[in-house]
Coordinates of C-alpha atoms in Angstrom, one line a residue:
X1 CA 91.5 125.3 2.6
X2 CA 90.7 124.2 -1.0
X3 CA 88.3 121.3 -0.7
X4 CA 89.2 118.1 -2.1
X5 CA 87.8 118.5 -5.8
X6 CA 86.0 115.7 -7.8
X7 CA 88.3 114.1 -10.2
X8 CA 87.8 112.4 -13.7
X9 CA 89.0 109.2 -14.4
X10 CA 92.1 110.3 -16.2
X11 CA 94.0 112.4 -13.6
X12 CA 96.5 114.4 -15.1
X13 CA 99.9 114.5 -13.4
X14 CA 100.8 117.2 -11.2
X15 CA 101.9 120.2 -13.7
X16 CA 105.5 121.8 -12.7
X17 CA 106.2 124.5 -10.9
X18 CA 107.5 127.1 -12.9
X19 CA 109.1 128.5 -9.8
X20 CA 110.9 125.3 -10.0
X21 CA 113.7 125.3 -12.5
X22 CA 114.7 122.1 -12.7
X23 CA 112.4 118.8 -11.5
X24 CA 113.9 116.9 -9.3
X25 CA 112.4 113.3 -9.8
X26 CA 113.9 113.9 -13.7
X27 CA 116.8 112.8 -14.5
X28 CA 117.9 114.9 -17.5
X29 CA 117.5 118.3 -15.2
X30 CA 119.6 120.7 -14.1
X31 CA 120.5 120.5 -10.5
X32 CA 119.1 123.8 -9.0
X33 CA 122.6 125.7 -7.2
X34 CA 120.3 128.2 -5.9
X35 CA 117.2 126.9 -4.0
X36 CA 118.9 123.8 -2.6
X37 CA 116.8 120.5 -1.8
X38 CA 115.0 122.5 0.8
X39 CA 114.0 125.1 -2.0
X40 CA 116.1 127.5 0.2
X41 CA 119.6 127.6 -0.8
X42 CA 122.1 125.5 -2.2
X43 CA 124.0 124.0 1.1
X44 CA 121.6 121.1 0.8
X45 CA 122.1 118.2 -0.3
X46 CA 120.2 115.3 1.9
X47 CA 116.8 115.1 4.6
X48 CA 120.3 115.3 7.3
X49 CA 121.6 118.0 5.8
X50 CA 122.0 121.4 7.4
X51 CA 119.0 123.4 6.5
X52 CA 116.8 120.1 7.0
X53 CA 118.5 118.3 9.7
X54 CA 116.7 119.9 12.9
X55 CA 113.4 119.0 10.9
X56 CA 113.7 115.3 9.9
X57 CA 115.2 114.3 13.5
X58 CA 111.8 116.0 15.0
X59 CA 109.3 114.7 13.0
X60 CA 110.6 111.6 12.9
X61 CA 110.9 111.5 16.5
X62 CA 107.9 112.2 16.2
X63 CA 106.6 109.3 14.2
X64 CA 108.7 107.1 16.7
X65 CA 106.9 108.4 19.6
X66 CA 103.6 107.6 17.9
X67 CA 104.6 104.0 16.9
X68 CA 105.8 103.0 20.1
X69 CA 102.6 104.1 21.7
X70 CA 100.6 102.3 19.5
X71 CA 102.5 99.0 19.7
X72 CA 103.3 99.5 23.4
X73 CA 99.5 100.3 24.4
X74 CA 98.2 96.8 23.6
X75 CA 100.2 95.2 26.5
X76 CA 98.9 97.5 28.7
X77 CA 94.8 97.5 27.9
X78 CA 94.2 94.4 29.2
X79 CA 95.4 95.0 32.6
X80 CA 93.7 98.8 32.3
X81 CA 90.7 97.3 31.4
X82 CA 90.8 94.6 34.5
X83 CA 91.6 96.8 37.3
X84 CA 88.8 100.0 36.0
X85 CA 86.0 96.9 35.8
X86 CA 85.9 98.1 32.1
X87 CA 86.1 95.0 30.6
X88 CA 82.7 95.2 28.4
X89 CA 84.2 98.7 27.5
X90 CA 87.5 96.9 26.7
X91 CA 86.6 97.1 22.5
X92 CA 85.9 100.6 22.4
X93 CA 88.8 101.4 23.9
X94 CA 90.5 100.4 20.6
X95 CA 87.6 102.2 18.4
X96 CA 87.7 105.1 19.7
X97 CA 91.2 106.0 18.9
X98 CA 90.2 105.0 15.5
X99 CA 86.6 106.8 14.9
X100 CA 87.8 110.4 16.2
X101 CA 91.4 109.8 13.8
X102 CA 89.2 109.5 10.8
X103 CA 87.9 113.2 11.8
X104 CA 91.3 114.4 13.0
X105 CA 92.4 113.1 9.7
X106 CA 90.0 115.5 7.7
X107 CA 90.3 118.3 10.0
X108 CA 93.9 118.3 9.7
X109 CA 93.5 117.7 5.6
X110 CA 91.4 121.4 5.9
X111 CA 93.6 123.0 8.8
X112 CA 97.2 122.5 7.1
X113 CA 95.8 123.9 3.8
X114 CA 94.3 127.0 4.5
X115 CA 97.3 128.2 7.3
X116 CA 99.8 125.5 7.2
X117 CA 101.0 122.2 9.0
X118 CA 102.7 124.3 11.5
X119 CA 99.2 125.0 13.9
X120 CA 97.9 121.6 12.9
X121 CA 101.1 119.3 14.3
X122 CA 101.4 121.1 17.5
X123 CA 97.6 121.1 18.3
X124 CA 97.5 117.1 17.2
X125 CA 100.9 116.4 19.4
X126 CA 98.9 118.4 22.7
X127 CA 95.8 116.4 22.1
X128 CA 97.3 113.1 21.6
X129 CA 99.6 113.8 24.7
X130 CA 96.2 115.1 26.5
X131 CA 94.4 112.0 25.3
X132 CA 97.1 110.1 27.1
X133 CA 97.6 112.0 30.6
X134 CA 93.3 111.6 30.8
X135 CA 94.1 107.6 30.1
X136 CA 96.7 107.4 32.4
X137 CA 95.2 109.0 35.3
X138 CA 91.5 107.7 34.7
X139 CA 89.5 105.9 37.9
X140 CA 86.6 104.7 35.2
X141 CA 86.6 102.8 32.3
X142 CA 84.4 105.4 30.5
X143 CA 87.2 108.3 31.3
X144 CA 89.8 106.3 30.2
X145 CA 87.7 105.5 27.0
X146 CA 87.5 109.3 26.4
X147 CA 91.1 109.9 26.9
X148 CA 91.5 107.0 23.6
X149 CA 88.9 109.3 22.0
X150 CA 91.3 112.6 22.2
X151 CA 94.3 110.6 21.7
X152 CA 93.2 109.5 18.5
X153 CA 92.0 112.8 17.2
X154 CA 95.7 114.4 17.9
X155 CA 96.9 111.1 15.9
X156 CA 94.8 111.6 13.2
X157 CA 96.0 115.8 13.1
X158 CA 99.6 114.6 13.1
X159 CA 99.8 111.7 10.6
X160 CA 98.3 113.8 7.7
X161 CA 100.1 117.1 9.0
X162 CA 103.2 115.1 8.7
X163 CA 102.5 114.5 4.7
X164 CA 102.2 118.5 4.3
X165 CA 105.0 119.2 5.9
X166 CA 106.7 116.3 3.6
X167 CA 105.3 117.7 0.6
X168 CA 106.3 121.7 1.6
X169 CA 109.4 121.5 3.3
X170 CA 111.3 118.5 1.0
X171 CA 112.1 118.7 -2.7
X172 CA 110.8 115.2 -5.0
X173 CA 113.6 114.0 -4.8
X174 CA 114.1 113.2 -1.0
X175 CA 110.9 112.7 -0.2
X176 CA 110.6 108.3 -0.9
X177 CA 114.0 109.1 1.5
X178 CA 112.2 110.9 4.3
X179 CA 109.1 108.5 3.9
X180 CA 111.5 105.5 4.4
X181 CA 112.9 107.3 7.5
X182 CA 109.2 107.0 9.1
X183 CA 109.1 103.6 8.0
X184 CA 112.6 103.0 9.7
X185 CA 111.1 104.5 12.8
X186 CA 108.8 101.8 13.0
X187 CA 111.4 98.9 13.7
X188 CA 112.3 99.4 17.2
X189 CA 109.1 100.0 18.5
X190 CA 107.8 96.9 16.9
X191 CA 110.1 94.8 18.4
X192 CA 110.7 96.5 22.3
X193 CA 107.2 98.0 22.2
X194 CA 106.0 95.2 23.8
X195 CA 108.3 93.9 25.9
X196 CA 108.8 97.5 27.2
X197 CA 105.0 98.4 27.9
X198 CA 104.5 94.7 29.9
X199 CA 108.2 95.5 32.1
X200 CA 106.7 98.8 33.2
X201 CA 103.2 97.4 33.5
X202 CA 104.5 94.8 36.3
X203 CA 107.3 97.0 37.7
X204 CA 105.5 100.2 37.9
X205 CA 102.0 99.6 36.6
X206 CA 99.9 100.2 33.6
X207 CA 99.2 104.3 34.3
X208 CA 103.0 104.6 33.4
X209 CA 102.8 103.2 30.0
X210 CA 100.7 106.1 28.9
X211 CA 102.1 109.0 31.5
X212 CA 105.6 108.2 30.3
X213 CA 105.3 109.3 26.7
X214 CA 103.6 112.7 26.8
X215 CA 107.0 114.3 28.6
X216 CA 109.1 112.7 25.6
X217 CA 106.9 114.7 23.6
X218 CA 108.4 117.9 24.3
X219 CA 112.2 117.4 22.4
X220 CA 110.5 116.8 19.1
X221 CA 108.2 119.5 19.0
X222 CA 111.1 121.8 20.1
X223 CA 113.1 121.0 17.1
X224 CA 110.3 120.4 14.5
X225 CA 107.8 123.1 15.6
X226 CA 111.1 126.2 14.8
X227 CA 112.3 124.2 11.3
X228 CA 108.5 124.0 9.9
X229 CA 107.9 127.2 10.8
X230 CA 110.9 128.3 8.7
X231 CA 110.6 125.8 5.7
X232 CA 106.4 125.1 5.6
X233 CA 105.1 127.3 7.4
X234 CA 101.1 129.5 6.2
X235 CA 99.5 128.6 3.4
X236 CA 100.9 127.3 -0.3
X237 CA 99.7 130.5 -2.0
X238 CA 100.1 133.2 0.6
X239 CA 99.0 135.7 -2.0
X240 CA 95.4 134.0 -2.5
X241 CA 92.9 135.1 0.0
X242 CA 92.3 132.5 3.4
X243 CA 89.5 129.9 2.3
X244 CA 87.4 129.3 5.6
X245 CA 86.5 125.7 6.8
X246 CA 84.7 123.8 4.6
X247 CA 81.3 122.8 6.6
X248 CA 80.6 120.1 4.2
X249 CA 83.7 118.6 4.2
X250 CA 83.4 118.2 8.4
X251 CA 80.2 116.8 8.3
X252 CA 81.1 114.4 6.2
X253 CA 84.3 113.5 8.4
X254 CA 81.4 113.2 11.2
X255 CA 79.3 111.0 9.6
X256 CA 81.8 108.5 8.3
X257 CA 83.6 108.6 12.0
X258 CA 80.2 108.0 13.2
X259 CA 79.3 105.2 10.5
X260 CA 83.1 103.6 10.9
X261 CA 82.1 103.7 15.1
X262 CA 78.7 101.7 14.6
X263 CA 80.0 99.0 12.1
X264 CA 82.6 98.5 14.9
X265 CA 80.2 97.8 17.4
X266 CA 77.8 95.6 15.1
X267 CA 81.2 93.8 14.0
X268 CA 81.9 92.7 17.9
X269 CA 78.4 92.1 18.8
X270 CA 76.7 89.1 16.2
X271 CA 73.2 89.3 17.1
X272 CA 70.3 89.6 15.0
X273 CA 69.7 93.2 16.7
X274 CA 73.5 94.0 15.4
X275 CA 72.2 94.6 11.8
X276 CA 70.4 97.9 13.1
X277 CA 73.4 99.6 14.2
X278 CA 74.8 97.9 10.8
X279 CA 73.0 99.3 8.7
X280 CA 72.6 102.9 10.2
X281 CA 76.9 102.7 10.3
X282 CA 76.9 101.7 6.4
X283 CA 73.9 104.3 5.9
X284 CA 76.3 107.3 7.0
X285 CA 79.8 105.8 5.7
X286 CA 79.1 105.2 2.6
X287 CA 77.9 108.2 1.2
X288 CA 80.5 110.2 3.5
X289 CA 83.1 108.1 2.0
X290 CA 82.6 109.2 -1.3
X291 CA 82.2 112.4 -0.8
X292 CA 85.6 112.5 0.9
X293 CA 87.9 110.1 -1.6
X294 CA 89.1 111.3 -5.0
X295 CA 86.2 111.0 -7.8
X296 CA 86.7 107.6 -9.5
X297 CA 88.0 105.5 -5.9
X298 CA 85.5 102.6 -6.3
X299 CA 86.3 102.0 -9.7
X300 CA 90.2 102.5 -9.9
X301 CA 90.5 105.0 -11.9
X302 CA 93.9 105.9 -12.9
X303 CA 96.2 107.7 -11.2
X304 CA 95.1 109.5 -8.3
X305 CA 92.4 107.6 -7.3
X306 CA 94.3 104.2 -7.6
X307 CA 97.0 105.5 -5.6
X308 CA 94.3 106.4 -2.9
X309 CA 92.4 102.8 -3.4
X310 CA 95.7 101.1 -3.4
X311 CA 96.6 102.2 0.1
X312 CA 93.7 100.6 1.6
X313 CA 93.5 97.5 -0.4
X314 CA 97.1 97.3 1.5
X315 CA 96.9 98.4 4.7
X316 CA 93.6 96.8 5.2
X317 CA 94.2 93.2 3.8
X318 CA 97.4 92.7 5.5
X319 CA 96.4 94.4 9.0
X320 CA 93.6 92.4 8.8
X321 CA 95.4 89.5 8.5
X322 CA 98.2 89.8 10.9
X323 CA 96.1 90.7 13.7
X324 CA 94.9 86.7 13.6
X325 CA 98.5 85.4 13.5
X326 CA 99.6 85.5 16.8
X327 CA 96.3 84.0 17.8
X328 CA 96.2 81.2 15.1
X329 CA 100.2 80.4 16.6
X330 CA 98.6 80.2 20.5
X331 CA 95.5 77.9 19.9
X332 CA 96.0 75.9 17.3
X333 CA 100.2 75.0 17.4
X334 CA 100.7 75.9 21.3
X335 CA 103.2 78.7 21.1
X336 CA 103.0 81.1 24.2
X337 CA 102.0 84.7 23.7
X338 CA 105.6 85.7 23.6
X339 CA 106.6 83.7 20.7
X340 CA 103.7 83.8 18.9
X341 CA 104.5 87.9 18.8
X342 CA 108.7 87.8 18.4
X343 CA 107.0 85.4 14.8
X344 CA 106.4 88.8 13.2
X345 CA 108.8 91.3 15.5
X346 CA 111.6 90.4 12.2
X347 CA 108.8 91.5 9.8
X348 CA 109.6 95.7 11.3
X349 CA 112.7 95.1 10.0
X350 CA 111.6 93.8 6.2
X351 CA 109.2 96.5 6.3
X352 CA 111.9 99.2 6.6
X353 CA 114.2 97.2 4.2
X354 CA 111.4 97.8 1.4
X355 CA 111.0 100.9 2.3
X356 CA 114.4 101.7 1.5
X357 CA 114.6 100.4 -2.0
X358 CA 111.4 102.1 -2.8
X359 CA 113.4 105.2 -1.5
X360 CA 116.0 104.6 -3.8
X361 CA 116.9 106.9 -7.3
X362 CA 117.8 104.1 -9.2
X363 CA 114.1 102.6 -8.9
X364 CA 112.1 105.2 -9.4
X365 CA 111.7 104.7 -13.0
X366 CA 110.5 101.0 -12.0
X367 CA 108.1 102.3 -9.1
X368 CA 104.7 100.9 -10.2
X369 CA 106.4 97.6 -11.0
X370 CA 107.8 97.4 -7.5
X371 CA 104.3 98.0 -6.2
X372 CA 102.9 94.9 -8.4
X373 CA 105.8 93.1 -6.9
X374 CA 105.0 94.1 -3.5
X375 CA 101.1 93.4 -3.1
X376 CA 102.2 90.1 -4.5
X377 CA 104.3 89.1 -1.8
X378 CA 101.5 90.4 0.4
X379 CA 99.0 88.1 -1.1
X380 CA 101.1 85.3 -1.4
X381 CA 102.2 85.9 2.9
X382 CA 98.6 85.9 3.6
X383 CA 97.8 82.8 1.8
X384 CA 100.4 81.6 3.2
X385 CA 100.3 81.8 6.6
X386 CA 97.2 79.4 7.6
X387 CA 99.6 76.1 6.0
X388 CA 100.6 75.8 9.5
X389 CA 97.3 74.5 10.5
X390 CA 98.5 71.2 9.5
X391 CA 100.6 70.0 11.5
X392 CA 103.4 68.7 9.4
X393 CA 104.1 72.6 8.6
X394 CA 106.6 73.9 10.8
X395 CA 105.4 76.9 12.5
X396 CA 108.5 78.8 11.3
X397 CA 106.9 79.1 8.0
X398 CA 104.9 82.1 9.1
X399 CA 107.8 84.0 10.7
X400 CA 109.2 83.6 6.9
X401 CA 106.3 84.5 5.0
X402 CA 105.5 87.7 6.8
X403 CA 109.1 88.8 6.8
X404 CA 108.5 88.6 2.8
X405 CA 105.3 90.4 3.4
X406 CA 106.2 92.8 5.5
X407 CA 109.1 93.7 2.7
X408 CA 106.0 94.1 0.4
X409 CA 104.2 96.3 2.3
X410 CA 107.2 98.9 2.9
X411 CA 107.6 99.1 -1.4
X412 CA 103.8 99.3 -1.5
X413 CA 102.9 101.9 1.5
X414 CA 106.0 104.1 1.1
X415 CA 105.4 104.3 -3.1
X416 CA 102.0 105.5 -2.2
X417 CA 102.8 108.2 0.1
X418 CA 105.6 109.2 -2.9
X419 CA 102.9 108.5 -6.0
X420 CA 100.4 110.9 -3.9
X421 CA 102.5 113.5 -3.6
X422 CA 103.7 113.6 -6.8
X423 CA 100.2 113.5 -7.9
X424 CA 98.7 116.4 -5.6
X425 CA 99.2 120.2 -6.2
X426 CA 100.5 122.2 -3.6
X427 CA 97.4 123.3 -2.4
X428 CA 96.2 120.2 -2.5
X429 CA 98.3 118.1 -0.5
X430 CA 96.4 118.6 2.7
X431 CA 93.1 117.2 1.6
X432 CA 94.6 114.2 -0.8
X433 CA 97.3 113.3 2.4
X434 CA 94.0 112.9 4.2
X435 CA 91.8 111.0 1.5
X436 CA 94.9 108.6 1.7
X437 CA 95.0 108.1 5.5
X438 CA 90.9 107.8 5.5
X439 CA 91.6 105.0 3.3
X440 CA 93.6 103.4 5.2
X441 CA 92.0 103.7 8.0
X442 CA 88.7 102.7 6.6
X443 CA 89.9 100.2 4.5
X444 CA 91.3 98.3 8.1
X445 CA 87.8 98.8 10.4
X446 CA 85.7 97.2 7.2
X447 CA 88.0 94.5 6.4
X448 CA 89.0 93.2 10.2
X449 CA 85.3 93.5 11.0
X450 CA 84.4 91.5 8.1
X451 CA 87.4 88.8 8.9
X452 CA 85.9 89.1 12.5
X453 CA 82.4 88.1 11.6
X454 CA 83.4 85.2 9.2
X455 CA 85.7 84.2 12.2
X456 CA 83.0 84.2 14.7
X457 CA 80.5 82.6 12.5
X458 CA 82.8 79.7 12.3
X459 CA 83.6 78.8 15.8
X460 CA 86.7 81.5 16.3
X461 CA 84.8 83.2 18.9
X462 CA 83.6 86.9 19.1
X463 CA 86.8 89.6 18.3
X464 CA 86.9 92.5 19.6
X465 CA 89.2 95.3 18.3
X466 CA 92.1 95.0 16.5
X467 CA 94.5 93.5 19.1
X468 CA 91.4 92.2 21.4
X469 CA 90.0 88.8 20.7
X470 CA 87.8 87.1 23.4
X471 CA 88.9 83.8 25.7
X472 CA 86.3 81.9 23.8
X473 CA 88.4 81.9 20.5
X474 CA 90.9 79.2 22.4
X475 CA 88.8 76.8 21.2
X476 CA 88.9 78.0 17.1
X477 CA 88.1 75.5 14.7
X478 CA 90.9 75.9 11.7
X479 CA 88.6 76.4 9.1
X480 CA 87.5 79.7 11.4
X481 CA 90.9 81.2 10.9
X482 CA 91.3 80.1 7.0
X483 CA 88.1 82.2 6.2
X484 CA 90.2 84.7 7.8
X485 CA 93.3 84.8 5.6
X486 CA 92.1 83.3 2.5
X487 CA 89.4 86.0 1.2
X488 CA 92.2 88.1 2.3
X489 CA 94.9 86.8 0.3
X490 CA 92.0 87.4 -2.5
X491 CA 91.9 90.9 -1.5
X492 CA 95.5 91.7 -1.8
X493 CA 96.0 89.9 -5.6
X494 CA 93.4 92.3 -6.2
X495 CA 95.3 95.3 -5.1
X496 CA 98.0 93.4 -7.6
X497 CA 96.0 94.9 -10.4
X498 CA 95.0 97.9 -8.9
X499 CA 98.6 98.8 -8.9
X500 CA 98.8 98.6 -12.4
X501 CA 96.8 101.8 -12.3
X502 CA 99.1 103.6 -10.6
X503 CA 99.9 106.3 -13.7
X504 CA 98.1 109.0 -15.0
X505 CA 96.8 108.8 -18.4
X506 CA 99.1 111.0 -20.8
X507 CA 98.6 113.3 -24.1

């Protein structure tokens, strides 16, 4: 594993591969007749082509099985949480899957460089079906807690595995295609997610919605596992001698797991004892943080470091702003729970739509534009979406608006994935793939536990995790729900600029 290395602000872009003929992302090159677009021969020619098609159907049946969990899981925590008398436990059940990712996501960073992706995917797809067997079958809250834990930690492995496999196995050029193909895989568990994991919660009960997946597990694995280790397979210099685990690198992924847990728990809990756990969480994230992002984060520095930044502006801003929608559509305009949810089921779709532009040839001389044009539909959905508070708004206004969001979002979070691994080195594409996800995954604790607190403070009542807000929040004033999205719309113009900071400085 090469550690992820401090970076100037000028980041140069990634230097080309001298084994590599002819660069696929430019235009004026040669097609290469001899490696193909799997770098293997020349029978290539798409991610469902021959010598890649038994890879892209597992690992994005993979990503399928992993977004349908984690929309279908929501449904079922409630009930969970009711019939294990778990209900004070009922937040961390949500945390947890997030504070062991953000180690799983630095672990797997380490783990895929120094041997490969191929180890690191099948160890994250056996915890995260673990995780969910020791959910499924738990008779205490705390058990069932713990089985969130491991589940997340195999998420964390796969989601940055994924990336190396991306950056190994694909050529430039199909990579934004592959990256909309995970976005695409989104759609359908967005939309029957739901509606699937509360039928089998009534018909069958809640134990099913997490014993059902781990056996679907099994086809993916059985054609991914086989392709990666043909196309992706040891480490990108098998010549160069195996770097061991870097200590530092895992205590740091400790700490800021750690930190990221306690600012969740002083986020749900606003007391004046809260700021101790506060302050010990910020104590051990910040430094951790920095330690693990690309030198220059904070400050947008170009390239790299932007790219990184970007994600999390993103991801955070808008996640941290949908998960009040629904709620804002129940108490304050009287739409059921159902309705409320099918307001943004149409956004999946826009979200894939973007992707797929972003994925296109044609615009990848106009990427960093489409990102400016993307976090600015994000920021102008968010600022949108609290008009219908008054009531002369119809409330189909916010079905609209996050449709155009959503649409912003795919060009913004599939460029990113493209931008970093165009950016990142061979050898490198481990630990940037998992400075990105920490990012993102930091980027959404901070920013919903900050729209949390401002939410609570105002009368919106006390939130809980990211899908979990408490019965007292029926009563929200409006102006609790417009410190919500506001600040956030803020946050994503911001991300605006940041995107023009997308490309490395030159000469």
């Amino acid at each position: 594993m090469t550690p992820l290395e401090p970076r100037d602000a000028d980041v140069p872009p990634r230097p080309a591969d001298p084994a590599d003929p002819a660069d696929p992302m430019d235009p004026t090159a040669t097609p290469d007749v001899t490696r193909g677009a799997a770098g293997v021969d020349g029978r290539q020619s798409g991610v469902l082509g021959r010598d890649l098609r038994a890879l892209s159907i597992g690992i994005v049946s993979v990503v399928f099985l992993v977004a349908f969990e984690a929309t279908a899981v929501g449904t079922a925590m409630p009930v969970a949480a009711r019939e294990l008398h778990g209900i004070p436990l009922y937040a961390f059940a949500f945390s947890a899957y997030f504070t062991t990712s953000l180690f799983g996501m630095v672990l797997a960073g380490q783990w895929a460089d120094r041997s490969g992706p191929l180890g690191a995917l099948a160890g994250g797809m056996s915890a995260f079906a673990a995780g969910l067997v020791l959910s499924g079958t738990a008779g205490a809250m705390w058990v069932f807690v713990l089985g969130r834990a491991v589940q997340g930690l195999g998420g964390g492995l796969v989601i940055v595995t994924l990336y190396v496999v991306v950056s190994r196995a694909y050529p430039q050029r199909l990579q934004p295609a592959i990256m909309a193909a995970f976005a695409a895989s989104w759609v359908i568990p967005s939309v029957v997610g739901p509606l699937a994991a509360g039928t089998v919660t009534e018909q069958l009960g809640w134990r099913w919605v997490f014993l059902g997946i781990p056996a679907l597990v099994v086809l993916p694995l059985a054609l991914a596992l086989p392709a990666i280790r043909r196309t992706a397979s040891g480490p990108a210099d098998p010549s160069a001698p195996v770097a061991a685990f870097d200590r530092r690198r895992i205590r740091l992924a400790l700490a800021i797991s750690l930190g990221a847990g306690l600012l969740q728990y002083a986020g749900q809990d606003l007391r004046w004892l809260s700021l101790l756990p506060a302050a010990a969480g910020a104590a051990l994230l910040v430094p951790s943080a920095l330690g693990l992002l690309p030198r220059g984060t904070y400050r947008a520095a170009r390239g790299l470091p932007s790219v990184v930044l970007l994600r999390g502006i993103a991801a955070g801003s808008f996640i941290a702003a949908e998960s009040f929608v629904p709620l804002m559509l129940v108490t304050q305009r009287g739409l059921s729970p159902t309705m409320a949810g099918l307001s943004l089921a149409v956004g999946g779709a826009t979200w894939a739509l973007g992707s797929y532009v972003q994925s296109r040839p044609r615009t990848e001389p106009y990427r960093e534009r489409l990102v400016v044009l993307g976090m600015l539909l994000v920021a102008a959905a968010i600022a949108t979406a609290p008009s219908v508070l008054i009531e002369a708004v119809p409330v189909w206004i916010v079905a609209v608006a996050w449709a155009f969001g959503c649409f912003g979002m795919g060009l913004v979070i599939g460029s990113t994935s493209v931008l970093l691994l165009k950016l990142s080195a061979p050898k490198e594409a481990g630990a940037n793939s998992a400075a990105l996800q920490i990012s993102d995954a930091l980027s959404n604790v901070l920013l919903l536990a900050a729209g949390g607190a401002a939410f609570a403070a105002l009368g919106g009542g006390a939130v809980g995790a990211t899908h979990a807000v408490s019965a007292g929040a029926s009563a929200a004033h409006p102006a609790a729900f417009a410190a919500v999205f506001l600040p956030m719309a803020g946050v994503a113009l911001a991300g605006a600029w940041v995107a023009t900071r997308l490309k490395a400085k030159t000469g």
